[in-house]
Coordinates of C-alpha atoms in Angstrom, one line a residue:
Chain A
X1 CA -5.2 -71.6 -27.7
X2 CA -4.4 -68.1 -26.6
X3 CA -2.8 -69.1 -23.3
X4 CA -0.8 -66.8 -20.9
X5 CA 1.8 -67.8 -18.7
X6 CA 2.9 -65.8 -16.0
X7 CA 6.3 -67.0 -13.4
X8 CA 6.4 -67.5 -10.3
X9 CA 2.7 -67.6 -9.0
X10 CA 3.7 -66.1 -5.7
X11 CA 7.2 -64.5 -4.3
X12 CA 8.4 -63.6 -1.0
X13 CA 11.1 -61.1 -0.9
X14 CA 13.1 -58.8 1.6
X15 CA 12.4 -54.8 1.3
X16 CA 15.3 -53.0 -1.2
X17 CA 15.6 -56.3 -3.1
X18 CA 14.2 -56.7 -6.5
X19 CA 11.4 -58.7 -8.1
X20 CA 11.3 -60.1 -11.6
X21 CA 7.7 -61.6 -12.9
X22 CA 7.6 -63.4 -16.3
X23 CA 4.5 -63.4 -19.0
X24 CA 4.7 -65.0 -21.8
X25 CA 1.7 -66.3 -24.5
X26 CA 2.4 -69.6 -25.5
X27 CA 1.2 -70.4 -28.5
X28 CA 0.1 -67.1 -30.3
X29 CA 2.1 -63.6 -31.2
X30 CA 1.2 -61.1 -28.4
X31 CA 2.0 -57.6 -30.3
X32 CA 1.0 -55.6 -27.1
X33 CA 0.8 -56.9 -23.5
X34 CA -0.4 -55.1 -20.3
X35 CA 0.3 -55.3 -17.0
X36 CA -1.9 -54.4 -14.2
X37 CA -2.1 -53.8 -10.4
X38 CA -4.9 -55.6 -8.5
X39 CA -5.4 -54.7 -4.4
X40 CA -7.5 -56.8 -2.3
X41 CA -11.1 -57.0 -3.8
X42 CA -10.3 -54.0 -5.4
X43 CA -10.1 -53.8 -9.6
X44 CA -7.5 -53.8 -12.1
X45 CA -5.3 -51.3 -12.0
X46 CA -3.5 -50.9 -15.5
X47 CA 0.2 -49.9 -14.8
X48 CA 1.5 -49.7 -18.5
X49 CA 1.7 -51.2 -22.0
X50 CA 4.1 -52.0 -23.2
X51 CA 4.6 -52.7 -27.6
X52 CA 7.5 -55.6 -28.9
X53 CA 10.9 -53.5 -29.3
X54 CA 9.8 -50.0 -27.9
X55 CA 9.5 -48.7 -24.8
X56 CA 6.7 -48.8 -22.5
X57 CA 3.6 -46.5 -22.1
X58 CA 3.4 -45.9 -18.1
X59 CA 0.0 -45.1 -16.8
X60 CA -0.1 -41.7 -14.6
X61 CA 1.3 -42.3 -11.2
X62 CA 3.0 -45.2 -12.3
X63 CA 6.8 -44.9 -11.3
X64 CA 8.7 -46.3 -14.7
X65 CA 11.5 -46.5 -12.8
X66 CA 10.2 -48.2 -9.9
X67 CA 8.3 -50.9 -12.4
X68 CA 10.6 -51.9 -15.5
X69 CA 8.8 -53.1 -18.5
X70 CA 10.8 -54.9 -21.2
X71 CA 9.3 -56.9 -24.1
X72 CA 11.9 -58.4 -25.9
X73 CA 9.8 -60.4 -28.1
X74 CA 6.7 -61.0 -29.6
X75 CA 6.0 -63.6 -26.9
X76 CA 7.8 -62.9 -23.7
X77 CA 7.5 -59.2 -21.6
X78 CA 8.8 -59.1 -18.3
X79 CA 8.0 -56.3 -15.6
X80 CA 11.1 -55.6 -12.4
X81 CA 10.1 -54.4 -9.5
X82 CA 13.1 -52.7 -8.5
X83 CA 14.0 -52.3 -5.0
X84 CA 11.1 -53.7 -3.6
X85 CA 9.0 -52.3 -0.8
X86 CA 6.2 -53.5 1.9
X87 CA 3.6 -51.3 0.2
X88 CA 4.8 -52.5 -3.5
X89 CA 3.0 -55.7 -2.0
X90 CA 0.0 -56.7 -4.3
X91 CA -1.6 -59.1 -7.1
X92 CA 0.2 -58.2 -10.5
X93 CA -1.6 -59.7 -13.5
X94 CA 0.0 -59.8 -17.2
X95 CA -2.2 -59.8 -20.0
X96 CA -2.0 -60.3 -24.3
X97 CA -3.4 -59.0 -26.7
X98 CA -3.1 -61.0 -30.3
X99 CA -3.7 -57.7 -32.6
X100 CA -5.7 -59.8 -34.6
X101 CA -8.6 -56.8 -34.1
X102 CA -10.8 -59.0 -31.8
X103 CA -9.9 -56.8 -29.0
X104 CA -9.5 -59.8 -26.5
X105 CA -6.5 -59.7 -24.2
X106 CA -5.9 -63.1 -22.4
X107 CA -4.8 -62.9 -18.9
X108 CA -2.0 -65.5 -16.9
X109 CA -3.1 -66.3 -14.2
X110 CA -1.4 -63.7 -11.6
X111 CA 2.0 -63.7 -9.6
X112 CA 1.6 -62.6 -5.7
X113 CA 4.3 -59.9 -4.6
X114 CA 4.8 -60.0 -0.9
X115 CA 7.6 -58.1 0.6
X116 CA 8.4 -58.4 4.2
Chain B
X1 CA -12.8 -40.5 -20.3
X2 CA -14.5 -44.1 -20.8
X3 CA -15.7 -45.8 -17.5
X4 CA -17.7 -48.9 -16.7
X5 CA -20.3 -49.1 -13.7
X6 CA -21.1 -51.8 -12.0
X7 CA -23.4 -52.7 -9.2
X8 CA -21.8 -53.0 -5.7
X9 CA -21.7 -56.6 -3.9
X10 CA -21.6 -59.3 -2.9
X11 CA -24.2 -61.0 -4.3
X12 CA -25.5 -63.9 -2.4
X13 CA -27.6 -66.4 -4.0
X14 CA -28.6 -69.6 -3.5
X15 CA -28.1 -72.8 -5.9
X16 CA -30.4 -72.6 -9.2
X17 CA -31.7 -69.1 -8.4
X18 CA -31.3 -66.5 -11.3
X19 CA -28.5 -64.1 -11.3
X20 CA -28.1 -60.3 -12.5
X21 CA -25.4 -58.2 -12.2
X22 CA -25.8 -54.8 -13.6
X23 CA -23.6 -53.2 -15.7
X24 CA -23.8 -49.7 -17.6
X25 CA -20.6 -48.1 -19.4
X26 CA -19.7 -44.3 -20.8
X27 CA -17.7 -44.4 -24.0
X28 CA -17.1 -42.2 -27.2
X29 CA -17.4 -44.4 -30.3
X30 CA -18.3 -47.9 -29.8
X31 CA -17.0 -50.6 -27.8
X32 CA -16.3 -53.7 -27.4
X33 CA -18.1 -54.7 -24.0
X34 CA -16.9 -57.8 -21.9
X35 CA -17.4 -59.9 -18.9
X36 CA -14.4 -61.4 -16.9
X37 CA -14.6 -64.3 -14.1
X38 CA -11.9 -64.3 -11.7
X39 CA -11.7 -67.4 -9.6
X40 CA -10.2 -67.0 -6.2
X41 CA -6.6 -67.0 -6.3
X42 CA -6.2 -66.6 -10.2
X43 CA -6.0 -64.0 -13.3
X44 CA -8.9 -63.5 -15.1
X45 CA -11.0 -65.5 -17.9
X46 CA -12.9 -63.9 -20.8
X47 CA -16.4 -65.6 -20.2
X48 CA -18.2 -63.6 -23.2
X49 CA -17.9 -60.2 -25.1
X50 CA -20.0 -58.2 -28.0
X51 CA -18.5 -56.0 -30.4
X52 CA -22.2 -53.7 -31.5
X53 CA -25.1 -52.8 -30.8
X54 CA -28.0 -55.6 -30.1
X55 CA -25.0 -58.6 -29.7
X56 CA -25.4 -60.9 -27.6
X57 CA -22.6 -62.7 -25.9
X58 CA -23.3 -66.1 -24.1
X59 CA -20.8 -68.8 -22.9
X60 CA -21.2 -71.7 -19.9
X61 CA -25.2 -70.5 -19.6
X62 CA -24.1 -66.9 -18.8
X63 CA -25.6 -64.3 -21.3
X64 CA -25.2 -60.1 -21.7
X65 CA -26.6 -58.4 -24.4
X66 CA -25.5 -55.1 -25.6
X67 CA -27.7 -52.7 -24.9
X68 CA -26.7 -49.0 -26.6
X69 CA -29.7 -46.9 -26.0
X70 CA -29.1 -48.4 -22.0
X71 CA -25.3 -48.6 -22.7
X72 CA -25.9 -51.4 -20.6
X73 CA -24.6 -54.8 -20.9
X74 CA -25.9 -56.9 -18.0
X75 CA -25.1 -60.8 -17.7
X76 CA -27.8 -63.1 -16.5
X77 CA -27.4 -67.0 -15.9
X78 CA -31.3 -68.4 -15.1
X79 CA -29.5 -71.1 -13.0
X80 CA -26.3 -70.7 -10.9
X81 CA -24.2 -73.4 -9.2
X82 CA -21.8 -73.4 -6.4
X83 CA -19.1 -73.4 -9.1
X84 CA -20.1 -70.0 -10.1
X85 CA -18.8 -67.9 -7.3
X86 CA -16.1 -65.6 -8.2
X87 CA -15.6 -62.1 -8.9
X88 CA -17.5 -61.1 -12.1
X89 CA -15.4 -57.8 -13.7
X90 CA -17.5 -55.7 -17.0
X91 CA -14.9 -53.9 -19.5
X92 CA -14.6 -52.2 -22.4
X93 CA -12.4 -51.7 -25.0
X94 CA -12.2 -48.6 -27.2
X95 CA -12.4 -48.6 -31.0
X96 CA -9.2 -49.0 -31.6
X97 CA -8.6 -52.4 -28.9
X98 CA -5.7 -50.5 -27.3
X99 CA -7.2 -50.2 -23.2
X100 CA -9.2 -52.2 -21.4
X101 CA -11.2 -50.5 -18.7
X102 CA -12.4 -52.7 -15.8
X103 CA -15.4 -52.0 -13.7
X104 CA -14.7 -53.0 -9.4
X105 CA -15.9 -56.0 -9.9
X106 CA -18.7 -57.4 -8.8
X107 CA -17.8 -60.9 -5.8
X108 CA -20.7 -63.9 -6.5
X109 CA -21.7 -66.0 -3.4
X110 CA -23.7 -69.5 -4.0
X111 CA -24.8 -71.2 -1.5
X112 CA -25.6 -75.0 -1.9

């Protein structure tokens, strides 16, 4: 149980275009979802926290207009990288929490974004 | 603020060797502690966790004990396998479980 599906797993796009990444909790309702960015051989950097039906909370230094997060349902959150540039190339990982007080996050497999 | 410090890698071991990856934390209150594992090209998987002092988390031969007196949560395995090669992240979650803070990760290479 507690499976999180992230799609796509890999995307290549041209500079200036927008890319949407989906994160779905397949067998549980996720009251909270998290979006991370991971640079090569580095740890995860929390970008934002999203709660279903409300605006996402962004970490300091993360541009909310560039990284649009929507959490429209208890099983789906999306991250849209708008007007992508080569410096946005990275590994993006989502996670979901059941909100049952166990403090466990279940992670998607990640999306590798390459901006040409 | 809360933080997690883990030993730098990479750690290279021969198969069947004993593994220790050190992790210490700084936090207010009583956080939950976790070890996550990331295999190449994949997301993170929860390996084990402990929610209070003196708890021991264990899974797949790995174990770690929540030591409040030394603020540590070291990961150990008695006999590593090639398939254990991965990056291991120590992490803590505050009492509210609202945010998880990760260490920098330790890359483990196990040679046959």
